CSV table of C-alpha atoms in Angstrom, one decimal:
chain,number,residue,atom,x,y,z
A,1,MET,CA,72.2,115.9,144.1
A,2,SER,CA,75.3,116.8,142.1
A,3,ALA,CA,75.2,117.8,138.5
A,4,ASN,CA,77.0,114.6,137.6
A,5,GLN,CA,74.4,112.5,139.5
A,6,GLU,CA,71.6,114.4,137.7
A,7,ALA,CA,73.2,113.7,134.3
A,8,ALA,CA,73.6,110.0,135.2
A,9,ASN,CA,69.8,109.8,135.9
A,10,LEU,CA,68.8,111.2,132.6
A,11,SER,CA,66.0,109.1,131.0
A,12,VAL,CA,64.3,108.7,127.7
A,13,GLY,CA,62.0,111.7,126.9
A,14,THR,CA,64.1,114.2,128.9
A,15,LEU,CA,64.6,117.5,127.2
A,16,ILE,CA,68.1,118.9,127.5
A,17,ALA,CA,68.8,122.7,127.0
A,18,ASP,CA,65.2,123.1,125.9
A,19,ARG,CA,66.2,121.6,122.5
A,20,TYR,CA,67.5,118.0,122.5
A,21,ARG,CA,65.0,115.2,123.6
A,22,ILE,CA,66.5,111.9,124.6
A,23,LEU,CA,65.6,108.9,122.4
A,24,GLN,CA,68.0,106.4,123.8
A,25,LEU,CA,70.9,106.1,126.2
A,26,LEU,CA,73.7,104.5,124.2
A,27,GLY,CA,76.3,104.2,126.8
A,28,LYS,CA,78.0,105.7,129.9
A,29,SER,CA,81.2,105.6,131.9
A,30,LYS,CA,82.6,107.5,134.9
A,31,PHE,CA,83.6,110.3,132.5
A,32,GLY,CA,80.2,110.8,130.8
A,33,GLN,CA,77.4,109.5,128.7
A,34,THR,CA,76.5,109.0,125.1
A,35,ILE,CA,72.9,109.8,124.1
A,36,LEU,CA,70.8,109.4,120.9
A,37,ALA,CA,68.6,112.5,120.8
A,38,ILE,CA,66.4,114.5,118.4
A,39,ASP,CA,67.0,118.1,117.8
A,40,GLN,CA,63.6,119.6,118.2
A,41,THR,CA,64.4,122.9,116.5
A,42,PRO,CA,61.3,123.3,114.3
A,43,SER,CA,63.4,123.8,111.1
A,44,LEU,CA,65.5,120.8,111.8
A,45,GLU,CA,63.8,117.9,113.7
A,46,LEU,CA,67.0,115.8,113.1
A,47,PRO,CA,68.5,113.0,115.1
A,48,CYS,CA,71.9,113.6,116.7
A,49,VAL,CA,74.3,112.2,119.2
A,50,LEU,CA,75.0,114.0,122.5
A,51,LYS,CA,78.2,113.3,124.5
A,52,SER,CA,78.2,114.5,128.1
A,53,ILE,CA,81.4,115.0,129.9
A,54,PHE,CA,81.4,115.3,133.7
A,55,ASN,CA,83.5,117.7,135.9
A,56,ILE,CA,83.7,120.6,133.6
A,57,THR,CA,82.9,124.4,134.1
A,58,PRO,CA,81.5,126.8,131.6
A,59,ALA,CA,83.5,128.3,128.8
A,60,PRO,CA,82.7,129.9,125.4
A,61,VAL,CA,81.4,127.7,122.6
A,62,THR,CA,83.9,127.0,119.8
A,63,THR,CA,84.2,125.3,116.4
A,64,LEU,CA,86.4,122.3,116.9
A,65,THR,CA,89.5,121.4,114.8
A,66,ILE,CA,87.9,118.1,114.0
A,67,ASN,CA,85.4,119.9,111.8
A,68,GLN,CA,88.3,121.2,109.6
A,69,ILE,CA,89.1,117.7,108.5
A,70,GLU,CA,88.1,117.3,104.8
A,71,THR,CA,86.2,114.0,104.9
A,72,CYS,CA,82.7,112.8,105.2
A,73,GLN,CA,83.8,109.7,106.9
A,74,ILE,CA,83.8,111.1,110.4
A,75,PRO,CA,80.8,112.8,112.0
A,76,GLN,CA,80.9,116.5,112.5
A,77,VAL,CA,80.6,118.3,115.8
A,78,LEU,CA,77.5,120.5,115.4
A,79,ALA,CA,77.6,122.3,118.7
A,80,GLU,CA,78.8,122.3,122.3
A,81,PHE,CA,77.2,123.8,125.3
A,82,ILE,CA,76.7,123.7,129.1
A,83,ASP,CA,73.4,122.7,130.6
A,84,GLN,CA,72.8,122.6,134.4
A,85,GLY,CA,76.6,122.4,134.9
A,86,ILE,CA,77.1,119.5,132.5
A,87,PHE,CA,79.2,119.9,129.3
A,88,TYR,CA,77.7,118.4,126.1
A,89,GLN,CA,79.0,118.0,122.5
A,90,VAL,CA,76.4,117.6,119.8
A,91,TRP,CA,77.6,115.2,117.0
A,92,GLU,CA,76.2,114.5,113.6
A,93,TYR,CA,74.1,111.3,113.6
A,94,ILE,CA,75.3,108.6,111.1
A,95,SER,CA,72.6,106.3,109.7
A,96,GLY,CA,73.7,102.7,109.0
A,97,GLU,CA,74.7,99.5,110.8
A,98,ASN,CA,77.9,99.1,112.6
A,99,LEU,CA,80.3,96.3,111.7
A,100,SER,CA,79.6,94.4,114.9
A,101,ILE,CA,76.0,94.1,113.9
A,102,ILE,CA,76.8,93.1,110.4
A,103,LEU,CA,79.3,90.5,111.7
A,104,ALA,CA,76.7,89.0,113.9
A,105,ASN,CA,74.5,88.6,110.9
A,106,GLN,CA,77.0,87.2,108.4
A,107,GLU,CA,79.4,85.5,110.8
A,108,ILE,CA,82.6,86.4,108.9
A,109,PHE,CA,83.9,88.9,106.4
A,110,THR,CA,85.6,88.0,103.2
A,111,PRO,CA,89.1,89.2,102.3
A,112,PRO,CA,87.8,91.6,99.6
A,113,GLU,CA,85.4,93.1,102.2
A,114,VAL,CA,88.3,93.6,104.7
A,115,TRP,CA,90.5,95.1,101.9
A,116,GLN,CA,87.7,97.5,101.2
A,117,ILE,CA,87.4,98.6,104.8
A,118,LEU,CA,91.1,99.1,105.1
A,119,THR,CA,91.3,101.0,101.8
A,120,SER,CA,88.4,103.2,103.0
A,121,LEU,CA,89.6,104.0,106.5
A,122,LEU,CA,93.4,104.3,106.2
A,123,PRO,CA,93.1,107.7,104.4
A,124,VAL,CA,90.6,108.8,107.2
A,125,LEU,CA,93.2,107.9,109.8
A,126,HIS,CA,95.9,109.8,108.0
A,127,GLN,CA,93.7,112.9,107.9
A,128,ILE,CA,92.8,112.6,111.6
A,129,HIS,CA,96.5,112.0,112.6
A,130,SER,CA,97.7,114.9,110.5
A,131,ARG,CA,95.5,117.1,112.8
A,132,GLY,CA,97.3,115.7,115.8
A,133,ILE,CA,94.3,113.6,116.9
A,134,ILE,CA,94.3,110.0,118.0
A,135,HIS,CA,91.0,108.2,117.7
A,136,GLY,CA,91.7,105.9,120.5
A,137,ASP,CA,88.8,103.5,120.3
A,138,ILE,CA,88.6,101.8,116.9
A,139,LYS,CA,86.6,98.6,117.0
A,140,PRO,CA,83.7,97.1,115.0
A,141,GLU,CA,81.0,99.0,117.0
A,142,ASN,CA,82.7,102.3,116.0
A,143,ILE,CA,82.7,101.7,112.3
A,144,ILE,CA,79.4,102.4,110.6
A,145,CYS,CA,78.5,101.0,107.1
A,146,ARG,CA,76.5,103.7,105.4
A,147,LEU,CA,74.2,103.1,102.4
A,148,PRO,CA,73.9,104.3,99.8
A,149,PRO,CA,76.5,104.5,98.4
A,150,THR,CA,78.5,102.1,100.5
A,151,ASP,CA,81.2,103.8,102.5
A,152,PHE,CA,82.5,103.4,106.1
A,153,VAL,CA,82.3,106.1,108.7
A,154,LEU,CA,84.6,106.2,111.8
A,155,VAL,CA,82.5,107.2,114.9
A,156,GLY,CA,83.5,107.3,118.6
A,157,LEU,CA,86.1,110.0,118.0
A,158,GLU,CA,86.6,112.4,120.9
A,159,GLY,CA,86.5,116.1,119.9
A,160,LEU,CA,87.4,117.3,123.4
A,161,LYS,CA,91.2,117.4,122.7
A,162,ASN,CA,90.7,120.5,120.5
A,163,SER,CA,88.1,122.3,122.6
A,164,PRO,CA,89.0,125.2,125.0
A,165,TYR,CA,86.7,123.5,127.5
A,166,ILE,CA,89.6,121.1,128.2
A,167,THR,CA,91.4,123.9,130.1
A,168,THR,CA,88.4,124.3,132.5
A,169,LEU,CA,88.2,120.6,133.6
A,170,SER,CA,88.3,120.2,137.4
A,171,SER,CA,90.1,116.8,137.0
A,172,PRO,CA,92.6,115.9,134.3
A,173,ILE,CA,91.6,114.2,131.1
A,174,LEU,CA,93.4,110.8,130.9
A,175,PRO,CA,94.8,109.5,127.5
A,176,PRO,CA,92.2,107.4,125.7
A,177,THR,CA,92.5,103.8,127.0
A,178,GLY,CA,90.2,102.4,124.3
A,179,SER,CA,88.6,99.0,124.5
A,180,PRO,CA,90.9,96.4,125.9
A,181,ALA,CA,90.4,93.7,123.3
A,182,TYR,CA,91.4,96.1,120.5
A,183,ALA,CA,93.8,98.6,122.2
A,184,ALA,CA,97.5,98.5,121.5
A,185,PRO,CA,99.9,97.6,124.5
A,186,GLU,CA,101.3,101.1,124.6
A,187,GLN,CA,97.7,102.6,124.7
A,188,LEU,CA,96.7,100.3,127.7
A,189,ALA,CA,99.9,101.6,129.4
A,190,GLY,CA,98.5,105.2,129.0
A,191,LYS,CA,100.8,106.2,126.2
A,192,PRO,CA,98.9,106.0,123.0
A,193,THR,CA,100.5,106.9,119.6
A,194,PHE,CA,99.1,107.3,116.0
A,195,ALA,CA,100.3,103.7,115.4
A,196,SER,CA,97.9,102.6,118.3
A,197,ASP,CA,95.0,103.4,115.9
A,198,LEU,CA,96.6,101.2,113.2
A,199,TYR,CA,96.8,98.4,115.8
A,200,SER,CA,93.2,98.7,116.6
A,201,LEU,CA,92.2,98.8,113.0
A,202,GLY,CA,94.2,95.6,112.4
A,203,VAL,CA,92.7,93.8,115.4
A,204,THR,CA,89.2,94.8,114.2
A,205,SER,CA,90.1,93.3,110.8
A,206,ILE,CA,91.2,89.9,112.1
A,207,HIS,CA,88.0,89.8,114.2
A,208,LEU,CA,85.9,90.4,111.1
A,209,LEU,CA,87.9,87.8,109.1
A,210,THR,CA,87.7,85.1,111.7
A,211,GLY,CA,84.5,85.9,113.5
A,212,ILE,CA,86.4,85.1,116.7
A,213,HIS,CA,86.8,87.6,119.6
A,214,PRO,CA,90.4,89.1,119.7
A,215,PHE,CA,91.0,87.8,123.2
A,216,SER,CA,90.7,84.2,121.8
A,217,LEU,CA,93.1,85.0,118.9
A,218,PHE,CA,96.1,86.0,121.2
A,219,ASP,CA,98.3,83.6,123.1
A,220,PHE,CA,99.0,85.5,126.3
A,221,MET,CA,101.6,83.0,127.5
A,222,ALA,CA,103.7,83.2,124.3
A,223,HIS,CA,102.7,86.9,123.8
A,224,ARG,CA,101.8,86.4,120.2
A,225,TRP,CA,98.8,86.3,117.9
A,226,THR,CA,97.4,83.0,116.7
A,227,TRP,CA,94.8,84.3,114.4
A,228,ARG,CA,96.4,82.8,111.3
A,229,ASP,CA,95.7,79.3,112.7
A,230,TYR,CA,92.0,80.0,112.4
A,231,TRP,CA,92.0,81.7,109.0
A,232,LEU,CA,94.8,80.6,106.7
A,233,PRO,CA,94.2,76.9,105.9
A,234,GLU,CA,94.0,76.1,102.2
A,235,VAL,CA,90.8,77.2,100.5
A,236,ASP,CA,88.7,75.3,98.0
A,237,HIS,CA,88.6,77.8,95.1
A,238,PRO,CA,88.7,77.5,91.2
A,239,HIS,CA,91.9,79.5,91.3
A,240,GLN,CA,93.2,78.1,94.6
A,241,GLU,CA,96.8,79.1,94.1
A,242,GLN,CA,95.8,82.7,93.4
A,243,ALA,CA,93.3,82.8,96.3
A,244,ASN,CA,95.8,81.5,98.8
A,245,TRP,CA,98.4,84.0,97.6
A,246,GLU,CA,95.9,86.8,98.1
A,247,ARG,CA,95.0,85.6,101.6
A,248,GLN,CA,98.8,85.4,102.5
A,249,GLN,CA,99.2,89.0,101.3
A,250,LEU,CA,96.4,90.2,103.5
A,251,ALA,CA,97.7,88.2,106.4
A,252,GLU,CA,101.2,89.7,106.2
A,253,PHE,CA,99.7,93.2,105.9
A,254,LEU,CA,97.5,92.7,109.0
A,255,ASP,CA,100.4,91.2,110.9
A,256,ARG,CA,102.3,94.4,110.6
A,257,LEU,CA,99.3,96.4,111.8
A,258,ILE,CA,98.9,94.2,114.9
A,259,ALA,CA,102.5,93.8,115.8
A,260,PRO,CA,102.7,94.3,119.6
A,261,ALA,CA,106.1,96.0,119.3
A,262,LEU,CA,105.8,99.6,117.9
A,263,ASN,CA,109.1,99.3,115.9
A,264,GLN,CA,107.5,96.3,114.0
A,265,ARG,CA,104.3,98.2,113.1
A,266,TYR,CA,103.7,100.6,110.3
A,267,ASN,CA,104.8,104.0,111.5
A,268,SER,CA,101.9,105.9,110.0
A,269,ALA,CA,98.6,105.5,108.2
A,270,LEU,CA,100.1,106.8,105.0
A,271,THR,CA,102.9,104.2,105.1
A,272,ALA,CA,100.3,101.5,105.6
A,273,LEU,CA,98.1,102.9,102.8
A,274,ASN,CA,101.0,103.0,100.3
A,275,HIS,CA,101.9,99.4,101.0
A,276,LEU,CA,98.2,98.4,100.6
A,277,GLN,CA,98.1,100.3,97.2
A,278,THR,CA,101.3,98.5,96.1
A,279,LEU,CA,99.8,95.1,96.9
A,280,GLN,CA,96.7,96.1,94.9
A,281,GLY,CA,98.8,97.2,92.0
A,282,LYS,CA,97.8,100.9,92.4
A,283,PRO,CA,100.1,104.0,92.5
A,284,LYS,CA,101.3,105.3,95.8
A,285,ILE,CA,99.7,108.3,97.4
A,286,SER,CA,101.6,111.5,98.0
A,287,PRO,CA,101.2,113.3,101.3
A,288,ALA,CA,100.4,116.4,99.2
A,289,LYS,CA,97.2,114.8,98.1
A,290,PHE,CA,95.8,115.4,101.6
A,291,MET,CA,97.3,118.8,102.2
A,292,ASN,CA,95.8,122.2,101.4
A,293,ILE,CA,92.6,120.8,100.2
A,294,PRO,CA,90.3,123.7,99.2
A,295,ALA,CA,87.0,123.9,100.9
A,296,GLY,CA,84.3,122.5,98.5
A,297,LYS,CA,80.7,121.7,98.3
A,298,CYS,CA,79.2,118.3,97.3
A,299,THR,CA,77.0,119.0,94.3
A,300,ALA,CA,75.8,115.4,93.7
A,301,THR,CA,76.0,111.8,95.0
A,302,LEU,CA,75.7,109.0,92.5
A,303,GLY,CA,74.4,105.8,94.0
A,304,GLY,CA,73.4,102.6,92.3
A,305,HIS,CA,76.0,99.8,92.5
A,306,GLN,CA,74.6,96.8,94.2
A,307,GLY,CA,75.8,94.9,97.2
A,308,LEU,CA,76.7,95.9,100.8
A,309,PHE,CA,80.4,95.8,99.9
A,310,ALA,CA,80.2,96.7,96.2
A,311,GLY,CA,83.0,99.2,96.4
A,312,ILE,CA,83.7,101.6,93.6
A,313,ASN,CA,87.3,101.1,92.5
A,314,ALA,CA,87.6,103.7,89.7
A,315,VAL,CA,85.9,106.5,87.9
A,316,ALA,CA,86.6,108.2,84.6
A,317,ILE,CA,85.0,111.3,82.8
A,318,ALA,CA,84.7,111.3,79.0
A,319,ALA,CA,86.6,113.9,77.1
A,320,ASP,CA,83.4,115.8,76.2
A,321,GLY,CA,82.6,116.1,80.0
A,322,GLN,CA,79.1,114.6,79.5
A,323,THR,CA,79.6,111.1,80.9
A,324,LEU,CA,81.1,109.6,84.0
A,325,ALA,CA,81.9,105.9,84.2
A,326,SER,CA,82.3,104.0,87.5
A,327,ALA,CA,83.9,100.6,88.0
A,328,SER,CA,82.7,98.4,90.9
A,329,ASP,CA,83.1,95.2,92.8
A,330,ASP,CA,79.6,94.3,91.7
A,331,LYS,CA,81.2,93.3,88.3
A,332,THR,CA,79.5,96.2,86.5
A,333,ILE,CA,80.3,99.5,84.9
A,334,ARG,CA,77.7,102.3,85.3
A,335,LEU,CA,77.5,105.2,83.0
A,336,TRP,CA,76.2,108.5,84.4
A,337,ASP,CA,75.0,111.6,82.6
A,338,LEU,CA,77.0,114.4,84.4
A,339,PRO,CA,74.7,117.3,83.6
A,340,THR,CA,71.7,115.6,85.3
A,341,GLY,CA,73.5,113.2,87.6
A,342,LYS,CA,71.2,110.4,86.4
A,343,GLU,CA,72.3,106.8,85.6
A,344,ARG,CA,72.4,106.3,81.8
A,345,SER,CA,73.2,102.6,81.4
A,346,ILE,CA,74.9,99.6,83.0
A,347,LEU,CA,77.6,97.7,81.2
A,348,ARG,CA,77.7,94.0,82.1
A,349,SER,CA,80.2,91.4,80.8
A,350,HIS,CA,83.0,91.0,83.3
A,351,SER,CA,82.8,87.9,85.5
A,352,ASN,CA,84.7,89.5,88.5
A,353,PHE,CA,85.4,92.9,90.1
A,354,VAL,CA,86.0,95.7,87.7
A,355,ARG,CA,89.2,97.4,88.8
A,356,SER,CA,89.7,100.3,86.4
A,357,VAL,CA,88.1,102.3,83.5
A,358,ALA,CA,89.5,104.8,81.1
A,359,PHE,CA,87.9,106.8,78.3
A,360,HIS,CA,89.6,107.4,74.9
A,361,PRO,CA,91.1,110.9,74.9
A,362,THR,CA,89.4,112.0,71.7
A,363,GLN,CA,86.5,109.5,71.3
A,364,PRO,CA,84.2,110.0,74.2
A,365,HIS,CA,82.1,106.9,73.3
A,366,LEU,CA,85.1,104.5,73.6
A,367,LEU,CA,85.7,103.1,77.0
A,368,ALA,CA,88.3,100.5,78.3
A,369,SER,CA,87.9,98.5,81.4
A,370,GLY,CA,90.2,96.2,83.4
A,371,SER,CA,89.0,93.5,85.7
A,372,LYS,CA,90.0,90.9,88.3
A,373,ASP,CA,88.8,88.3,85.7
A,374,ARG,CA,92.2,89.0,84.0
A,375,THR,CA,90.6,90.6,80.9
A,376,ILE,CA,90.5,94.1,79.3
A,377,LYS,CA,87.3,95.1,77.5
A,378,LEU,CA,86.7,97.8,74.9
A,379,TRP,CA,83.2,99.2,75.0
A,380,ASP,CA,81.1,101.4,72.7
A,381,THR,CA,79.2,103.4,75.4
A,382,ASN,CA,76.6,104.6,72.9
A,383,LEU,CA,75.5,101.1,72.1
A,384,GLY,CA,76.4,99.6,75.5
A,385,GLU,CA,78.2,96.7,73.8
A,386,VAL,CA,81.6,95.1,74.1
A,387,LEU,CA,83.7,95.8,71.0
A,388,GLN,CA,86.6,93.6,71.9
A,389,THR,CA,87.9,91.5,74.8
A,390,LEU,CA,91.7,91.4,75.3
A,391,THR,CA,93.0,88.3,77.1
A,392,GLY,CA,96.5,87.1,78.1
A,393,HIS,CA,97.0,88.4,81.6
A,394,GLN,CA,97.8,85.8,84.2
A,395,ASN,CA,96.7,88.0,87.1
A,396,HIS,CA,94.3,90.8,87.8
A,397,VAL,CA,94.2,93.8,85.5
A,398,ASN,CA,94.3,96.8,87.9
A,399,THR,CA,94.9,99.7,85.6
A,400,VAL,CA,94.0,100.6,82.0
A,401,SER,CA,94.9,103.7,79.9
A,402,PHE,CA,95.0,104.8,76.3
A,403,SER,CA,98.2,106.1,74.8
A,404,PRO,CA,98.1,109.7,73.6
A,405,ASP,CA,98.2,108.7,69.9
C-alpha cells in the first residue's frame, strides 16, 4: 500500500507522528486531507488542524511567510513535518461557527451584518495579498465567526506556496481552483489573481444576503448576475427612503466585487476598502498603515458588547490615559478601566448603532458620541449621564471630535 493510500485510510483515533491524535476527518481531495486533531504534547493538549499533502518528499521544516502577516484573523501555521512519507502542516484551530452554519440557522444576513463582514475581511485580504498570497477558496464555510469579541477569521488558506517543500513535489501544484460556486471566471480557467479573492468575497456576500445558492443567482444564458431581483425590492421601514438608499449602496458595491470581467472589478482589496470607507463616511486608509508594522504583543482583550454582529465601530482613550470608550452596533458605549482592563460602566441612550466616540482633550470625564440615530450626545462619564443631545442631522453621524479650544 502506498503512503498516499495509507493517508487516505486514516481513521478517528489514529496517532500521527506520535503526537497528533485524529478527532475528525474534515475533508479530503486527490491532493490531500484536512483533519481535526488534538496535540497530545503534555504541556499543550490543544486542538489543531492538520493538512496533509500527497506526493511530497522530505525537506527541512520552516517557518512560513504566512506567519509574518500581522493579523489575528487568519490561523497561524504551527509546524510542518513528514510522517511516513506524507507531508503535514499543523494549523491553529479557530473556535467558532462558520458563516454557512449561521446562515442555515438565521436564513439571511442583514445589510449591516454584511457590511461588518466586508469591513472586517478586506483589510485581511490586503495584508495577505501584500505578501503575494492568493487565498483561492473564500466561501461561507471558510469564514469563522469567533466569539468573544465578535470578529471574523479567514480559514482555508494554503500556506504551501511559501514553503520550501514546494520544490520537492513529485507532481506540480496547480493554481487554486476554489469552489466553483464562488470562484471567479479567471480562477476557474487556472489563472487566479488577487481580484479573484474579491470576487469570491462578493459572491459569499450575496449568498448571505439572499440565502440563495450562488448558482441560482446567475443567469448562465445571459452571463449576468440576477441576485438584485431577489434582494432589492422596496422594504417596509420607518425610514424607508434611507433604508432603500443604503441597500442600493451595498448592491452597487457588491456588483463591483462580483463583476465577471476583471477590468470592471476593484483592482485591489485596498481600493475596495477605501470605497467602502467613503460610503460609510470614514477616512480613507493609507497603504502605509499596513506596512512596517512592528511586532507587538496583545496585552489584553476587552469583550462585553452584546450580539453576534455587535461590531465595535470606534474606540477612544481619555486624556489621562485611565479610561477607554468603545462604540458598538449594540447601541451602547462601554467604558473600560485601562490599568485593570475591567469594564467600568455602560452608557445607554442612543436608539441605533453608535458610530463614533471622542474624549475632550483636557476634560477626561467629558465624552461625545455620534450615532446612526442622527444625534450627537455629550456624556459625563463619571456620572454615566447624558449632559446634552444635539439634533439636526438628516443622516447618520459617523464622526465626532472636539476642537482644540
